[in-house]
mmCIF file of C-alpha atoms in Angstrom:
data_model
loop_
_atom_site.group_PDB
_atom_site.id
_atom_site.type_symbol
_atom_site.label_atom_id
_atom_site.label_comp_id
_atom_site.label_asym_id
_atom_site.label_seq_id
_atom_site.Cartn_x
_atom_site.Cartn_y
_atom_site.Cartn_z
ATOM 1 C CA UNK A 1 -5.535 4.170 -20.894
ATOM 2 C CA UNK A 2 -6.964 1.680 -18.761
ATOM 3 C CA UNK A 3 -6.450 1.983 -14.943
ATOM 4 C CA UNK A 4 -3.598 0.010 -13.383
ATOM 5 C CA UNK A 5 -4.921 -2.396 -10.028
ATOM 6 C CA UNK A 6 -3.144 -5.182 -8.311
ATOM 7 C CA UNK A 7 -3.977 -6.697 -4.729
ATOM 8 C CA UNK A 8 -4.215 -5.191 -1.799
ATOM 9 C CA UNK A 9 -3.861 -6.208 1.693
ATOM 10 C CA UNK A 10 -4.622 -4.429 4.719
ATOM 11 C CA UNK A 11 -3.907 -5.108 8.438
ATOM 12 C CA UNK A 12 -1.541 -4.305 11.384
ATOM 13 C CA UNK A 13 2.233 -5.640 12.432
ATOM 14 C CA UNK A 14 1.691 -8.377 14.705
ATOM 15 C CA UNK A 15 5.862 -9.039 15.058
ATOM 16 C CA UNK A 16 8.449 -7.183 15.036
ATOM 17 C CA UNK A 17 9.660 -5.895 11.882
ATOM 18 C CA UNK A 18 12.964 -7.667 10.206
ATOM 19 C CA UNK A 19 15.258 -6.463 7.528
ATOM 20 C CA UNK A 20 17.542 -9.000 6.244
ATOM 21 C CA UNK A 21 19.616 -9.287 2.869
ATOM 22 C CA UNK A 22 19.052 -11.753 0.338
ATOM 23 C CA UNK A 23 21.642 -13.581 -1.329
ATOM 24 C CA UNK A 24 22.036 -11.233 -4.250
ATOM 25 C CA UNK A 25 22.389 -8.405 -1.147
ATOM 26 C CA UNK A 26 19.047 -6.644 -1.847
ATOM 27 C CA UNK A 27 17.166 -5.241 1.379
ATOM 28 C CA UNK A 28 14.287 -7.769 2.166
ATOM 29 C CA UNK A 29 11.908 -6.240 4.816
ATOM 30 C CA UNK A 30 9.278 -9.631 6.526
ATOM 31 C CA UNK A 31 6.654 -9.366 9.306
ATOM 32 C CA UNK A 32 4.204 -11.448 10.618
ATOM 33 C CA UNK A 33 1.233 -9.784 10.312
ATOM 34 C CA UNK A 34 -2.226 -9.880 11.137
ATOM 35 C CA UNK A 35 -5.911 -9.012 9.453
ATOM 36 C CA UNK A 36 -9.459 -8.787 11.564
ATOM 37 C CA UNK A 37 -12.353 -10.324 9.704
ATOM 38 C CA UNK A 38 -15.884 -9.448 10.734
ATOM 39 C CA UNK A 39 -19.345 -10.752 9.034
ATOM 40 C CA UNK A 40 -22.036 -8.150 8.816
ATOM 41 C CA UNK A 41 -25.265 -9.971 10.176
ATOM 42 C CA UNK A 42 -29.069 -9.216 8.989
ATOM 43 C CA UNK A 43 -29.562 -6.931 11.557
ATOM 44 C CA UNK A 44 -26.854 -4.601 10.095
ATOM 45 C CA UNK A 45 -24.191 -4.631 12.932
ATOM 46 C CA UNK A 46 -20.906 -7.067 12.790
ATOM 47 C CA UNK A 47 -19.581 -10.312 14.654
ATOM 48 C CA UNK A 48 -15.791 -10.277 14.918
ATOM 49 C CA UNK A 49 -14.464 -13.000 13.961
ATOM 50 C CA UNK A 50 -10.812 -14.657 14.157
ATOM 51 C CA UNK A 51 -7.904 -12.888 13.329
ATOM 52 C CA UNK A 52 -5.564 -14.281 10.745
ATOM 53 C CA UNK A 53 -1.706 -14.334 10.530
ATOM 54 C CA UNK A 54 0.231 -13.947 7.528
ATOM 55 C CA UNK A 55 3.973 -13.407 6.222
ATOM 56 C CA UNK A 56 4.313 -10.032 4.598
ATOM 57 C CA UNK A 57 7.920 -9.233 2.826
ATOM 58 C CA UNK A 58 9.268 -6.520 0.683
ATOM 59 C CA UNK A 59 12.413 -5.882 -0.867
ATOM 60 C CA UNK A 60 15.096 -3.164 -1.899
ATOM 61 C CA UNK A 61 13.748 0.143 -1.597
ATOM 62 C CA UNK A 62 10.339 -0.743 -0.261
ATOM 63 C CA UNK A 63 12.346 -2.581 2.782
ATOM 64 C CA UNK A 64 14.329 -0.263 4.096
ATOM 65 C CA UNK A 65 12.027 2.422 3.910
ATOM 66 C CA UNK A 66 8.998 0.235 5.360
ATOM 67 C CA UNK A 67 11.472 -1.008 8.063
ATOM 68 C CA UNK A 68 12.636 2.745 8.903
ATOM 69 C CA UNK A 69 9.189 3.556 9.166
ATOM 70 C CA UNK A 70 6.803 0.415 10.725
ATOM 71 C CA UNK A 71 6.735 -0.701 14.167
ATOM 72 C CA UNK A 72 5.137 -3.396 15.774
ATOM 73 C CA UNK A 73 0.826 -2.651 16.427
ATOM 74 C CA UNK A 74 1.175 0.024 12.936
ATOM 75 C CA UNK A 75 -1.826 -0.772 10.961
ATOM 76 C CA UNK A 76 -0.733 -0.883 7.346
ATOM 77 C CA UNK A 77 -2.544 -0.913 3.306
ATOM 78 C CA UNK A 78 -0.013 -2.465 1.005
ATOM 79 C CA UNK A 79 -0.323 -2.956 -3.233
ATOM 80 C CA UNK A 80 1.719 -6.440 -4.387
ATOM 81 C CA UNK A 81 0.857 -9.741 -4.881
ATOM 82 C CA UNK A 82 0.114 -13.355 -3.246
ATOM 83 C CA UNK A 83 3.237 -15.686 -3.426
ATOM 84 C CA UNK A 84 2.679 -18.968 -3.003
ATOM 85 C CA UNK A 85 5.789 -21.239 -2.047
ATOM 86 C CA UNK A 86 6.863 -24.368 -0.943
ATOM 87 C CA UNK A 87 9.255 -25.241 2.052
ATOM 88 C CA UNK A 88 10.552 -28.919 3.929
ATOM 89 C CA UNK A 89 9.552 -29.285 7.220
ATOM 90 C CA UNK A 90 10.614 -32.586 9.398
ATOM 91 C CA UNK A 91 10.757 -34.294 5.704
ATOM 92 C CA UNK A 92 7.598 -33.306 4.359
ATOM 93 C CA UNK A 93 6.804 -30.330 1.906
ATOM 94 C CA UNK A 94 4.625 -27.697 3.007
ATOM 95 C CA UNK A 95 2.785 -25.564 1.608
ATOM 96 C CA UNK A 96 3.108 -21.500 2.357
ATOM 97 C CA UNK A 97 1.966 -18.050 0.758
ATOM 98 C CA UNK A 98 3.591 -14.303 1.537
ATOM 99 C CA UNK A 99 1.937 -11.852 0.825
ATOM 100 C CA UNK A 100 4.617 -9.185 -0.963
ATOM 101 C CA UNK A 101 4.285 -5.664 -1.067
ATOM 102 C CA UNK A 102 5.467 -3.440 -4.076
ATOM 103 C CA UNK A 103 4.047 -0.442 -1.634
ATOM 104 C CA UNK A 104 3.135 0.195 1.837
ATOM 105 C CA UNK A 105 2.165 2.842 3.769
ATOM 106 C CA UNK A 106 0.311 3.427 6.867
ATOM 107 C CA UNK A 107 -3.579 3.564 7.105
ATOM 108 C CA UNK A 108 -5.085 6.464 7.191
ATOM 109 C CA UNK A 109 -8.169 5.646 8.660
ATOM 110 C CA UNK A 110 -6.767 4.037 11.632
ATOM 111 C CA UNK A 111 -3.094 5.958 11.982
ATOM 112 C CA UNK A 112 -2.311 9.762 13.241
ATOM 113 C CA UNK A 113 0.443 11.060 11.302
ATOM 114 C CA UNK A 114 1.937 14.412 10.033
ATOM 115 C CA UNK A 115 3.605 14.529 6.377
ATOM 116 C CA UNK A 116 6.742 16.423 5.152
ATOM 117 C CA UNK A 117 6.574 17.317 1.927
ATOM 118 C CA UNK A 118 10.324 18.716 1.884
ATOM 119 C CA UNK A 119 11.520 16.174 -0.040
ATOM 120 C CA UNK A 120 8.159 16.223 -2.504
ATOM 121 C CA UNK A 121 9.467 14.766 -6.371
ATOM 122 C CA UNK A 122 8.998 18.144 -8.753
ATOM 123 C CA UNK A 123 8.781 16.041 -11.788
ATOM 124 C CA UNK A 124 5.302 15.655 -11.452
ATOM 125 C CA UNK A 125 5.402 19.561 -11.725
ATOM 126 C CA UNK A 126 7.820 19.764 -14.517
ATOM 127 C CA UNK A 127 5.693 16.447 -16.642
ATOM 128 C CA UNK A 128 2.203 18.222 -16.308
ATOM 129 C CA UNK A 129 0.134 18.760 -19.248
ATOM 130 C CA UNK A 130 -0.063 22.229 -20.887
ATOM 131 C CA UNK A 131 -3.696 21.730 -21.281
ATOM 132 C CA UNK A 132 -4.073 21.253 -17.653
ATOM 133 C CA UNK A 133 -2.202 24.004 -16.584
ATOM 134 C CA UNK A 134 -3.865 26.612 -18.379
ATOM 135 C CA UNK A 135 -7.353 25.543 -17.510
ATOM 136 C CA UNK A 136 -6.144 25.898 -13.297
ATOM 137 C CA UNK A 137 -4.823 29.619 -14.443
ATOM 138 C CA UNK A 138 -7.998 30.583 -16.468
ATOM 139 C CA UNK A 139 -9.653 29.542 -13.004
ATOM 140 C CA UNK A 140 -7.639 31.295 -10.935
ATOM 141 C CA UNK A 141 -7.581 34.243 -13.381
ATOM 142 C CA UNK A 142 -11.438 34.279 -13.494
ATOM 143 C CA UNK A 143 -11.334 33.544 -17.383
ATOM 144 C CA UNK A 144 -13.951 33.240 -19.408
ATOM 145 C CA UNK A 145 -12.455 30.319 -20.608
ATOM 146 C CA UNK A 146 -12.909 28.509 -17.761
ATOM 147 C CA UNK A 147 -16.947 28.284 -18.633
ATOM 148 C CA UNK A 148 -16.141 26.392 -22.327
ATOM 149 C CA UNK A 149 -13.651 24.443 -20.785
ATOM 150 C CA UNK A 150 -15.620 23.122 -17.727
ATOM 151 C CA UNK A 151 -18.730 22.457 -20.099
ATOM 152 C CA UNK A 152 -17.294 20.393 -22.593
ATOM 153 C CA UNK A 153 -17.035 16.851 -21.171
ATOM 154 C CA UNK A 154 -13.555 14.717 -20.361
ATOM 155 C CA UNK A 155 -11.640 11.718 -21.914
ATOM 156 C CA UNK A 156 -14.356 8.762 -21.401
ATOM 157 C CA UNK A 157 -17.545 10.834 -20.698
#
């Protein structure tokens, strides 16, 4: 099965987060936010450039949760798409793009955080492959198995 991608955007709240309802009463979550560019000269190190400013939204789910859970200055990675739109402004159309996010967390690399895993989903757990979990218990077992099984190459190899 091939592997499932869509676009990502990363960057940090530049406003203050909003959660709103649209007129069908789902949750819609929007925030101006902002992404650094740089440009990696010859000489190996990088030249910051200007900062952008985009719309980012969400909705249902995704917005409550991202509005429980973002504050203004939180650097963010989000998976969703680029929507493109058009709005009237003093009588003439203009043209806008939001980026909106299907998922959103913090980013690691630039956010300290501790997780609770309390509320972890067990169907993972419960959906597992019997394959799979025998070859973990002939490892933790020390079974002999565990030498075929790790020899003989994966799907796609």
């Amino acid at each position: 099965m091939a592997i499932h991608t869509q676009e990502s955007f990363t960057g940090f709240i530049a406003s203050d987060p909003q959660l709103s309802h649209t007129g069908k009463g789902e949750a819609r979550f929007y925030a101006r936010v902002g992404q650094e560019h740089y440009r990696k000269e010859p000489d190996g190190s990088f030249t910051e450039l200007d900062t952008t400013f985009h719309d980012l939204v969400a909705y249902r789910a995704t917005a409550e949760r991202a509005h429980e859970r973002f504050a203004k200055g939180d650097s963010f990675v989000a998976e969703g798409y680029t929507h493109p739109y058009e709005y009237e402004r003093d009588g003439q159309t203009v043209q806008g793009e939001e980026f909106v996010a299907k998922k959103i967390g913090h980013d690691l690399a630039r956010t300290s955080y501790e997780v609770d895993r309390s509320q972890r989903n067990t169907r993972t757990a419960e959906q597992e492959a019997p394959a799979a979990a025998a070859s973990r218990e002939a490892v933790r077992n020390d079974d002999p198995r565990r030498i075929r099984e790790s020899a003989a190459p994966g799907p796609g190899l």
